Amino acid sequence: MTLPAGVALFQRYPHFDLLEGRNGNNVPVSRFGHLLLSVWREACRHTEIGDALADAAPHLFRRLPVDLIVVRRLDHARRSIETVATGACRPTPSPAELRRELSERSWSALLSWCQRGQLLRGATESTDDFPDGVVPAGLTGDLIAGPLLGPEGPVGTVLFLRNERGELGQRHERIIRLLLEPFTVWLENDRRLRELRALREAAEADNRSLLSRLGRQDISESIIGAETGLREVMERVEQVAKTDVPVLILGETGSGKEVVARAIHERSRRASGPFLRVNCGAISPELVDSELFGHERGSFTGALGQRKGWFERADGGTLFLDECGELSLAAQVRLLRILQDGTFERVGGEKQVTVDVRVVAATHRDLHSMTSDKSFREDLWYRLAVFPVRLPPLRERKQDIAALAHHFAMRSAQRLGARPLVPSEAAVNMLTSYDWPGNVRELAAVMERAVILGDGKRLDVATALGPMATSPAPIRQTEPAVANVLSQSEAFASLDAAMARHIEEALRRSQGRIEGPFGAAQLLGINPHTLRGRMRSLGVDWRRFRNGQPRP
């Protein structure tokens, strides 16, 4: 809508002279013409109604004896009315009620009044002067209420609360009537902006989801090691994916926790929704609340506009909180609340925001021990660890190294524009002999380095590994002389053998149960994930003890 300026203003409002001195009121026309120009200017400058009202309010308060202006929006889908903007000329109590849902009868009465385009005037305490829902709870005094009619029907209402400077006369009612149109434009612009933002965010979420799928399309369908080293992990993923409970992935840095989190998302009912990853350790403590939960305009220095946090952006999908053990205690409190009831408040805001988000958290730290020294909240630990998934490090699933090396070599060659390269048997032996403290991430970097060092024609794994390629393999081996001694006398068993027997005895007593109050982990006094790792490395099969007696 174009700004009515100069002569166009009076052509737009031919009855405007009736307001002023030309009919005997002795008030210059230009005074109120300037007011309308100022209001229209703000209507055209701003897209958010809160900003427009804040800038126009000083002009309005100089011309109208009012203390407070309140703009309320009609939500036809929910049959409700809510306050979206307020302007006050001095410290004045704001409406205590932000949103009210109406009955079908009250909603019909409200729409009928709006359609008539009638100004209403009365006391806020009177229930007969205004339709139900027009005046929010918490306002006291005399006011004038006007309906805001858009091209397609009623869109909202505007309230002018009188102060003690004077009375709202007929002249002021006529001015307020002329102000209804720019207020309607403000509200309509604000609605269109919100719709565009929602569409843009949905498009961005779809775009991110598609790009992430394209980036991992070669491994998304079949995770490498799913049938071997990650078999137990994938069994737990299949169990928990169909639910909405929080999942805590425990594993060393670089072991592939995000891959497992994506697998949970892809197998859940939220697969069509967004999957967003947040590295909690990379967010400064001062900004973590703003990043996770968003902030309102003006809530702190530099907050020039409203911003949605990660939880709002992930609405309807999955939010992956990587390195959740790095969160501050203050952020942990707010995270606990959203896990409990799905609601939170933006920084600097008072409105409750509700989201539907599935949280998958991950960490390489021992959160359970962190609860002892009070660096991690115990109640949050119990909330996150509803369904823990331990991801074994690469050194505990060396049977997967060959397949992973093949995959990373092919991917690196394709990325660098080289011909397909496959690691040789000697290269795989070197890779298997290495201990991989950086896990799968380190293996990917080594294979990419091997492609570069080989000029894209071969894989130079030995150089890529560096000195570690020729280091003694950290694999337990039994020397012939030691084997002879063990065969001659079993009075002194090795540490691994003694540990395996001790674990087997615990499994026999617990009838193959690992976790729980009567499990082997409790008998041995260790974490169930640690016990599984040791059983795997020692070759102890818990299924042999399932019926209470070991089976050969």
Coordinates of C-alpha atoms in Angstrom, one line a residue:
M1 CA 0.0 0.0 0.0
T2 CA 1.5 3.4 -1.0
L3 CA 2.0 6.2 1.4
P4 CA -0.8 8.9 1.1
A5 CA 1.2 12.1 1.2
G6 CA 0.5 15.8 0.5
V7 CA -2.7 16.4 -1.4
A8 CA -3.2 12.7 -1.7
L9 CA -3.7 12.4 2.0
F10 CA -6.8 14.7 1.8
Q11 CA -8.0 13.0 -1.3
R12 CA -7.8 9.7 0.6
Y13 CA -9.7 11.2 3.5
P14 CA -12.2 13.8 2.1
H15 CA -14.0 14.0 5.5
F16 CA -10.7 15.0 7.2
D17 CA -11.7 18.8 7.4
L18 CA -14.7 17.8 9.5
L19 CA -12.3 16.9 12.2
E20 CA -10.7 20.3 12.6
G21 CA -11.1 24.1 12.7
R22 CA -12.8 24.4 9.4
N23 CA -15.9 23.3 11.2
G24 CA -15.3 25.5 14.2
N25 CA -12.9 23.6 16.4
N26 CA -10.1 26.0 15.8
V27 CA -7.4 23.3 15.4
P28 CA -5.1 23.5 12.4
V29 CA -5.6 20.7 9.9
S30 CA -1.9 20.3 9.4
R31 CA -1.4 19.2 13.0
F32 CA -3.4 16.0 12.5
G33 CA -2.3 15.7 8.9
H34 CA 1.3 15.4 10.2
L35 CA 0.1 12.7 12.7
L36 CA -1.4 10.6 9.9
L37 CA 1.7 11.1 7.7
S38 CA 3.9 9.9 10.6
V39 CA 1.8 6.8 11.3
W40 CA 1.6 5.9 7.6
R41 CA 5.4 6.4 7.3
E42 CA 6.0 3.9 10.1
A43 CA 3.5 1.5 8.5
C44 CA 5.5 1.5 5.3
R45 CA 8.9 1.5 6.9
H46 CA 8.5 -1.6 9.2
T47 CA 7.4 -5.1 8.6
E48 CA 7.1 -6.1 12.2
I49 CA 4.2 -4.5 14.1
G50 CA 6.2 -4.2 17.3
D51 CA 8.8 -2.0 15.7
A52 CA 6.2 0.1 13.9
L53 CA 4.2 0.8 17.0
A54 CA 7.3 1.6 19.0
D55 CA 8.3 4.3 16.5
A56 CA 4.9 5.7 16.0
A57 CA 3.8 5.8 19.6
P58 CA 5.5 9.1 20.5
H59 CA 3.5 10.9 17.7
L60 CA 0.3 9.3 18.9
F61 CA 0.8 10.1 22.5
R62 CA 1.4 13.8 21.7
R63 CA -2.0 14.0 20.0
L64 CA -4.2 11.6 21.9
P65 CA -4.8 11.6 25.7
V66 CA -4.0 7.9 26.1
D67 CA -1.5 5.9 28.3
L68 CA -1.4 2.6 26.4
I69 CA -2.1 1.2 23.0
V70 CA -2.6 -2.5 22.5
V71 CA -2.8 -4.4 19.2
R72 CA -4.4 -7.9 19.3
R73 CA -4.4 -10.4 16.4
L74 CA -7.3 -12.8 15.6
D75 CA -6.3 -16.4 15.0
H76 CA -9.1 -17.9 12.9
A77 CA -7.7 -21.4 12.9
R78 CA -7.5 -21.7 16.7
R79 CA -10.5 -19.3 17.3
S80 CA -8.4 -17.2 19.7
I81 CA -7.1 -13.6 20.1
E82 CA -3.6 -12.7 21.3
T83 CA -1.7 -9.5 22.1
V84 CA 1.1 -8.9 19.6
A85 CA 2.2 -5.3 20.3
T86 CA 1.9 -2.7 23.0
G87 CA 3.0 1.0 23.2
A88 CA 3.1 3.0 26.5
C89 CA 3.8 6.7 27.0
R90 CA 5.0 6.0 30.6
P91 CA 5.4 3.0 32.9
T92 CA 2.0 1.3 32.6
P93 CA 1.1 -2.3 33.5
S94 CA 1.0 -4.4 30.4
P95 CA -1.9 -6.8 29.7
A96 CA -1.5 -9.8 32.0
E97 CA -3.3 -12.0 29.5
L98 CA -1.5 -12.5 26.2
R99 CA -3.8 -15.1 24.5
R100 CA -7.3 -16.3 25.0
E101 CA -9.2 -19.0 23.3
L102 CA -12.9 -18.3 22.8
S103 CA -16.0 -20.4 22.7
E104 CA -17.9 -20.6 19.4
R105 CA -20.5 -18.2 20.6
S106 CA -18.0 -15.6 21.8
W107 CA -16.0 -15.9 18.6
S108 CA -19.1 -15.3 16.5
A109 CA -20.0 -12.2 18.6
L110 CA -16.5 -10.9 18.2
L111 CA -16.4 -11.3 14.4
S112 CA -19.9 -9.7 14.1
W113 CA -18.7 -6.6 15.9
C114 CA -15.6 -6.4 13.7
Q115 CA -17.6 -6.7 10.5
R116 CA -19.7 -3.7 11.6
G117 CA -16.6 -1.6 11.9
Q118 CA -17.9 0.0 15.0
L119 CA -15.8 1.8 17.7
L120 CA -16.6 0.7 21.2
R121 CA -16.1 2.9 24.2
G122 CA -16.4 2.0 27.9
A123 CA -14.8 0.9 31.1
T124 CA -12.5 -2.2 31.2
E125 CA -14.3 -3.4 34.3
S126 CA -17.7 -3.6 32.5
T127 CA -18.4 -7.0 30.9
D128 CA -21.3 -5.5 28.8
D129 CA -19.4 -2.7 27.0
F130 CA -17.1 -5.1 24.9
P131 CA -17.4 -8.5 23.3
D132 CA -15.7 -11.3 25.2
G133 CA -11.9 -11.4 24.4
V134 CA -11.6 -7.8 23.2
V135 CA -10.1 -6.5 26.5
P136 CA -7.3 -8.6 27.9
A137 CA -7.2 -9.2 31.7
G138 CA -5.0 -6.9 33.6
L139 CA -6.2 -3.5 32.1
T140 CA -8.0 -1.0 34.1
G141 CA -9.6 2.3 33.0
D142 CA -11.6 3.8 30.2
L143 CA -10.7 2.8 26.6
I144 CA -11.8 2.9 23.0
A145 CA -11.6 -0.4 21.0
G146 CA -11.6 -0.4 17.2
P147 CA -11.8 -3.4 14.8
L148 CA -9.1 -4.0 12.2
L149 CA -10.6 -5.2 8.9
G150 CA -8.3 -6.6 6.2
P151 CA -9.2 -7.4 2.6
E152 CA -10.4 -10.9 3.6
G153 CA -12.2 -10.0 6.8
P154 CA -11.4 -9.2 10.5
V155 CA -7.7 -9.5 11.4
G156 CA -7.5 -7.9 14.8
T157 CA -8.4 -5.1 17.2
V158 CA -6.6 -2.0 18.6
L159 CA -7.2 -0.6 22.1
F160 CA -6.6 2.9 23.3
L161 CA -6.5 3.2 27.1
R162 CA -7.3 6.7 28.5
N163 CA -5.0 8.4 31.0
E164 CA -5.6 11.2 33.4
R165 CA -4.5 14.0 31.1
G166 CA -7.9 14.5 29.6
E167 CA -11.0 13.0 28.1
L168 CA -11.4 11.0 24.9
G169 CA -13.8 13.1 23.0
Q170 CA -15.6 12.8 19.7
R171 CA -12.7 14.5 17.9
H172 CA -10.3 11.8 19.2
E173 CA -12.7 9.1 18.2
R174 CA -12.6 10.4 14.6
I175 CA -8.9 10.4 14.7
I176 CA -8.8 6.9 16.0
R177 CA -11.2 5.8 13.2
L178 CA -8.7 7.2 10.7
L179 CA -5.9 5.3 12.4
L180 CA -7.5 1.9 12.0
E181 CA -6.4 1.6 8.4
P182 CA -2.6 2.0 9.0
F183 CA -2.9 -0.3 12.1
T184 CA -4.5 -2.9 9.8
V185 CA -1.6 -2.5 7.4
W186 CA 0.8 -3.0 10.2
L187 CA -0.9 -6.2 11.3
E188 CA -1.2 -7.5 7.7
N189 CA 2.5 -6.8 7.0
D190 CA 3.4 -8.6 10.2
R191 CA 1.3 -11.6 9.3
R192 CA 2.9 -11.9 5.8
L193 CA 6.3 -11.6 7.3
R194 CA 5.7 -14.5 9.7
E195 CA 4.3 -16.6 6.9
L196 CA 7.3 -15.9 4.7
R197 CA 9.7 -16.7 7.6
A198 CA 7.9 -20.0 8.2
L199 CA 8.0 -20.9 4.5
R200 CA 11.7 -20.0 4.3
E201 CA 12.6 -22.0 7.4
A202 CA 10.7 -25.0 6.1
A203 CA 12.5 -24.7 2.8
E204 CA 15.9 -24.3 4.5
A205 CA 15.2 -27.4 6.7
D206 CA 14.2 -29.4 3.6
N207 CA 17.3 -28.2 1.8
R208 CA 19.6 -29.1 4.7
S209 CA 18.0 -32.5 4.9
L210 CA 18.4 -33.1 1.2
L211 CA 22.0 -31.9 1.1
S212 CA 22.9 -34.1 4.1
R213 CA 21.3 -37.1 2.4
L214 CA 23.2 -36.5 -0.8
G215 CA 26.4 -36.1 1.2
R216 CA 26.0 -39.4 2.8
Q217 CA 23.9 -41.3 0.3
D218 CA 26.6 -43.9 -0.2
I219 CA 26.6 -45.0 3.5
S220 CA 23.1 -44.0 4.7
E221 CA 21.4 -47.1 3.6
S222 CA 24.0 -49.5 5.0
I223 CA 26.3 -48.4 7.8
I224 CA 29.7 -50.0 7.5
G225 CA 30.1 -52.6 10.3
A226 CA 26.4 -52.9 11.0
E227 CA 26.6 -56.7 10.7
T228 CA 30.0 -57.0 12.4
G229 CA 31.5 -54.6 14.9
L230 CA 28.4 -52.4 15.2
R231 CA 25.9 -55.2 15.3
E232 CA 24.9 -54.7 18.9
V233 CA 24.7 -50.9 18.4
M234 CA 22.4 -51.2 15.4
E235 CA 20.2 -53.7 17.3
R236 CA 19.7 -51.0 19.9
V237 CA 19.2 -48.3 17.2
E238 CA 16.4 -50.4 15.7
Q239 CA 14.8 -50.8 19.2
V240 CA 14.8 -47.1 20.1
A241 CA 14.2 -45.5 16.7
K242 CA 10.5 -46.2 16.8
T243 CA 10.0 -44.4 20.1
D244 CA 10.5 -40.7 21.0
V245 CA 12.5 -41.1 24.2
P246 CA 15.9 -39.3 24.5
V247 CA 18.9 -41.3 23.5
L248 CA 22.4 -40.8 24.9
I249 CA 25.3 -42.0 22.6
L250 CA 28.5 -42.7 24.5
G251 CA 31.7 -43.1 22.6
E252 CA 35.2 -41.7 22.0
T253 CA 35.9 -38.7 19.8
G254 CA 35.7 -39.6 16.1
S255 CA 34.0 -43.0 16.7
G256 CA 30.9 -42.0 14.5
K257 CA 28.4 -40.8 17.0
E258 CA 26.7 -38.5 14.5
V259 CA 26.3 -41.4 12.0
V260 CA 24.4 -43.4 14.7
A261 CA 22.3 -40.3 15.6
R262 CA 21.3 -39.9 11.9
A263 CA 20.5 -43.6 11.7
I264 CA 18.1 -43.2 14.7
H265 CA 16.5 -40.2 12.9
E266 CA 16.2 -41.9 9.5
R267 CA 14.5 -44.9 11.1
S268 CA 12.0 -42.9 13.2
R269 CA 8.7 -41.4 12.3
R270 CA 10.5 -38.0 12.2
A271 CA 12.6 -39.0 9.1
S272 CA 10.8 -36.4 7.0
G273 CA 11.5 -33.6 9.5
P274 CA 14.8 -31.7 10.1
F275 CA 17.9 -33.2 11.6
L276 CA 20.1 -30.5 13.2
R277 CA 23.4 -31.0 14.9
V278 CA 24.7 -28.6 17.6
N279 CA 28.2 -28.9 18.9
C280 CA 27.7 -27.8 22.5
G281 CA 31.4 -27.5 23.1
A282 CA 31.8 -24.9 20.4
I283 CA 29.2 -22.4 21.8
S284 CA 30.5 -19.9 24.3
P285 CA 28.8 -20.0 27.8
E286 CA 27.4 -16.5 27.3
L287 CA 25.6 -17.4 24.1
V288 CA 24.5 -21.0 24.7
D289 CA 21.0 -19.9 25.9
S290 CA 20.5 -17.7 22.8
E291 CA 21.8 -20.4 20.5
L292 CA 19.6 -23.2 21.9
F293 CA 16.4 -21.3 22.8
G294 CA 16.6 -18.1 20.7
H295 CA 16.2 -14.5 21.9
E296 CA 13.8 -11.6 21.6
R297 CA 14.6 -8.2 20.1
G298 CA 16.6 -6.0 22.5
S299 CA 17.1 -8.8 25.0
F300 CA 20.9 -8.0 25.1
T301 CA 23.3 -5.8 23.3
G302 CA 23.4 -6.7 19.6
A303 CA 20.0 -8.5 19.6
L304 CA 18.6 -6.4 16.7
G305 CA 15.7 -8.8 16.0
Q306 CA 14.0 -11.9 17.2
R307 CA 15.9 -15.1 16.6
K308 CA 14.8 -18.7 16.8
G309 CA 17.0 -21.1 18.6
W310 CA 18.0 -24.6 17.6
F311 CA 15.1 -26.2 19.4
E312 CA 12.5 -24.2 17.4
R313 CA 14.3 -24.9 14.1
A314 CA 14.3 -28.6 14.8
D315 CA 10.5 -28.6 15.6
G316 CA 9.0 -31.8 14.2
G317 CA 12.4 -33.5 13.8
T318 CA 15.5 -34.5 15.7
L319 CA 18.1 -32.3 17.5
F320 CA 21.5 -33.9 18.0
L321 CA 23.4 -32.3 20.9
D322 CA 27.0 -33.3 20.4
E323 CA 29.3 -33.1 23.4
C324 CA 26.4 -32.3 25.7
G325 CA 28.8 -32.7 28.7
E326 CA 30.2 -29.3 27.9
L327 CA 27.0 -27.5 28.7
S328 CA 27.0 -25.0 31.6
L329 CA 24.9 -25.8 34.7
A330 CA 22.6 -22.9 33.8
A331 CA 22.0 -24.3 30.3
Q332 CA 21.5 -27.8 31.8
V333 CA 18.6 -26.5 33.9
R334 CA 16.8 -25.2 30.8
L335 CA 17.5 -28.3 28.9
L336 CA 16.0 -30.4 31.7
R337 CA 12.8 -28.4 31.5
I338 CA 12.4 -28.8 27.8
L339 CA 13.0 -32.5 28.1
Q340 CA 10.3 -32.7 30.7
D341 CA 7.5 -30.7 29.2
G342 CA 8.6 -29.5 25.8
T343 CA 8.4 -25.8 26.6
F344 CA 10.8 -23.0 27.1
E345 CA 11.1 -19.2 26.8
R346 CA 13.4 -17.3 24.5
V347 CA 16.1 -15.1 26.1
G348 CA 14.4 -11.8 27.1
G349 CA 10.9 -13.2 26.4
E350 CA 7.9 -14.0 28.6
K351 CA 5.9 -16.2 26.1
Q352 CA 6.0 -19.9 26.5
V353 CA 7.2 -21.7 23.3
T354 CA 6.2 -25.3 22.8
V355 CA 8.1 -27.6 20.4
D356 CA 8.0 -31.3 19.4
V357 CA 11.6 -32.3 19.2
R358 CA 13.4 -35.6 19.7
V359 CA 16.7 -35.1 21.5
V360 CA 19.7 -37.3 20.8
A361 CA 22.7 -36.4 22.9
A362 CA 26.3 -37.6 22.6
T363 CA 29.5 -37.3 24.6
H364 CA 32.9 -38.8 25.0
R365 CA 33.0 -37.9 28.7
D366 CA 31.9 -40.0 31.7
L367 CA 28.7 -38.1 32.6
H368 CA 27.9 -40.5 35.4
S369 CA 31.1 -39.7 37.2
M370 CA 30.6 -35.9 36.5
T371 CA 27.4 -36.1 38.5
S372 CA 29.5 -37.0 41.6
D373 CA 31.6 -33.8 41.4
K374 CA 28.4 -31.7 40.6
S375 CA 29.7 -30.6 37.1
F376 CA 26.7 -32.3 35.5
R377 CA 23.2 -32.4 36.9
E378 CA 22.2 -35.8 38.2
D379 CA 18.5 -35.3 37.2
L380 CA 19.6 -34.3 33.7
W381 CA 21.7 -37.5 33.5
Y382 CA 18.7 -39.6 34.3
R383 CA 16.7 -37.8 31.7
L384 CA 19.2 -38.2 28.9
A385 CA 20.3 -41.7 29.8
V386 CA 16.8 -43.2 29.3
F387 CA 18.3 -45.3 26.5
P388 CA 22.1 -45.2 26.4
V389 CA 24.0 -46.6 23.3
R390 CA 27.7 -47.3 23.7
L391 CA 29.6 -46.9 20.4
P392 CA 32.8 -49.0 20.6
P393 CA 36.1 -47.4 19.4
L394 CA 37.7 -48.6 16.2
R395 CA 40.4 -50.6 18.0
E396 CA 37.6 -52.8 19.4
R397 CA 36.1 -53.5 16.0
K398 CA 39.2 -54.0 13.8
Q399 CA 37.2 -56.4 11.6
D400 CA 35.6 -53.3 10.1
I401 CA 38.8 -51.5 9.2
A402 CA 39.2 -53.1 5.8
A403 CA 35.6 -52.1 4.7
L404 CA 36.0 -48.6 6.1
A405 CA 39.4 -48.1 4.5
H406 CA 37.9 -49.2 1.1
H407 CA 35.0 -46.8 1.5
F408 CA 37.1 -43.8 2.5
A409 CA 39.7 -44.5 -0.3
M410 CA 36.9 -44.6 -2.9
R411 CA 35.3 -41.4 -1.5
S412 CA 38.6 -39.5 -1.3
A413 CA 39.5 -40.5 -4.9
Q414 CA 36.2 -39.4 -6.2
R415 CA 36.4 -36.1 -4.3
L416 CA 39.9 -35.4 -5.6
G417 CA 39.1 -36.4 -9.2
A418 CA 41.3 -39.5 -9.2
R419 CA 40.5 -43.0 -10.5
P420 CA 39.0 -45.5 -8.0
L421 CA 41.6 -46.8 -5.6
V422 CA 41.4 -49.8 -3.4
P423 CA 43.8 -50.6 -0.5
S424 CA 46.0 -53.6 -0.9
E425 CA 46.2 -56.5 1.5
A426 CA 49.5 -55.1 2.8
A427 CA 48.0 -51.7 3.4
V428 CA 45.0 -53.3 5.2
N429 CA 47.5 -55.1 7.5
M430 CA 49.2 -51.9 8.3
L431 CA 45.9 -50.2 9.1
T432 CA 44.8 -53.1 11.3
S433 CA 48.0 -53.0 13.2
Y434 CA 47.5 -49.3 14.2
D435 CA 45.7 -48.5 17.4
W436 CA 43.6 -45.6 16.0
P437 CA 43.3 -43.1 18.9
G438 CA 41.3 -40.8 16.6
N439 CA 39.0 -43.7 15.6
V440 CA 37.0 -43.5 12.3
R441 CA 37.7 -39.8 11.8
E442 CA 41.4 -40.5 11.9
L443 CA 41.1 -43.4 9.5
A444 CA 39.2 -41.1 7.0
A445 CA 42.0 -38.5 7.2
V446 CA 44.7 -41.1 6.7
M447 CA 43.0 -42.5 3.6
E448 CA 42.6 -39.1 2.1
R449 CA 46.2 -38.3 2.8
A450 CA 47.2 -41.6 1.2
V451 CA 45.4 -40.6 -2.0
I452 CA 47.1 -37.3 -2.1
L453 CA 50.6 -38.7 -1.4
G454 CA 50.0 -41.3 -4.1
D455 CA 49.2 -38.5 -6.7
G456 CA 45.8 -40.0 -7.2
K457 CA 47.3 -43.1 -8.9
R458 CA 47.9 -45.3 -5.8
L459 CA 47.4 -45.4 -2.1
D460 CA 50.5 -44.5 -0.1
V461 CA 49.3 -45.8 3.2
A462 CA 52.7 -46.3 4.7
T463 CA 53.7 -42.7 4.3
A464 CA 50.2 -41.5 5.3
L465 CA 50.4 -43.4 8.6
G466 CA 53.9 -42.1 9.3
P467 CA 56.1 -43.7 11.9
M468 CA 53.2 -45.6 13.4
A469 CA 53.1 -47.8 10.3
T470 CA 56.3 -49.6 11.4
S471 CA 55.6 -49.6 15.1
P472 CA 54.9 -52.9 16.9
A473 CA 51.3 -54.0 16.6
P474 CA 49.3 -53.4 19.8
I475 CA 47.7 -56.8 19.3
R476 CA 48.1 -59.4 22.0
Q477 CA 50.2 -62.2 20.7
T478 CA 51.4 -65.4 22.4
E479 CA 55.1 -66.1 21.9
P480 CA 55.9 -69.9 21.4
A481 CA 58.1 -70.0 24.5
V482 CA 55.3 -68.5 26.6
A483 CA 52.8 -71.0 25.0
N484 CA 55.0 -73.8 26.1
V485 CA 55.2 -72.6 29.7
L486 CA 51.4 -72.2 29.8
S487 CA 51.0 -75.8 28.5
Q488 CA 53.3 -77.2 31.1
S489 CA 51.7 -75.4 34.1
E490 CA 48.4 -73.6 34.4
A491 CA 49.0 -72.7 38.0
F492 CA 49.7 -69.1 37.0
A493 CA 47.2 -67.8 34.4
S494 CA 47.5 -64.6 32.4
L495 CA 45.7 -61.5 33.5
D496 CA 43.3 -61.8 30.5
A497 CA 42.5 -65.4 31.2
A498 CA 41.9 -64.7 34.9
M499 CA 39.7 -61.7 33.9
A500 CA 37.7 -63.9 31.4
R501 CA 37.1 -66.6 34.0
H502 CA 36.0 -64.0 36.6
I503 CA 33.5 -62.5 34.1
E504 CA 32.2 -65.9 33.1
E505 CA 31.6 -66.7 36.8
A506 CA 29.6 -63.4 37.2
L507 CA 27.6 -64.3 34.0
R508 CA 26.9 -67.8 35.4
R509 CA 25.5 -66.3 38.6
S510 CA 23.4 -63.7 36.8
Q511 CA 22.2 -66.3 34.2
G512 CA 23.7 -64.2 31.4
R513 CA 22.1 -60.9 32.4
I514 CA 24.5 -58.0 32.0
E515 CA 22.6 -54.9 33.1
G516 CA 20.1 -54.3 35.9
P517 CA 20.0 -54.9 39.7
F518 CA 20.9 -58.6 39.4
G519 CA 23.3 -58.3 36.4
A520 CA 26.9 -59.2 36.0
A521 CA 28.0 -55.6 35.8
Q522 CA 26.6 -54.9 39.3
L523 CA 28.3 -58.0 40.7
L524 CA 31.6 -56.9 39.2
G525 CA 31.1 -53.3 40.2
I526 CA 31.7 -51.8 36.7
N527 CA 29.7 -50.0 34.1
P528 CA 27.7 -52.3 31.7
H529 CA 29.2 -50.6 28.7
T530 CA 32.7 -51.3 30.1
L531 CA 31.8 -54.9 30.8
R532 CA 30.6 -55.4 27.2
G533 CA 33.8 -53.9 25.8
R534 CA 35.9 -56.3 27.9
M535 CA 33.8 -59.3 27.0
R536 CA 34.2 -58.4 23.4
S537 CA 38.0 -58.1 23.6
L538 CA 38.3 -61.3 25.7
G539 CA 35.9 -63.3 23.5
V540 CA 33.4 -64.0 26.3
D541 CA 29.9 -64.8 24.9
W542 CA 27.1 -63.9 27.4
R543 CA 24.6 -66.1 25.5
R544 CA 26.3 -69.2 26.7
F545 CA 25.1 -68.5 30.2
R546 CA 21.5 -67.5 29.4
N547 CA 19.9 -70.6 31.1
G548 CA 22.1 -70.5 34.1
Q549 CA 24.7 -73.1 33.0
P550 CA 27.5 -72.5 30.5
R551 CA 27.0 -74.2 27.2
P552 CA 30.0 -75.4 25.1

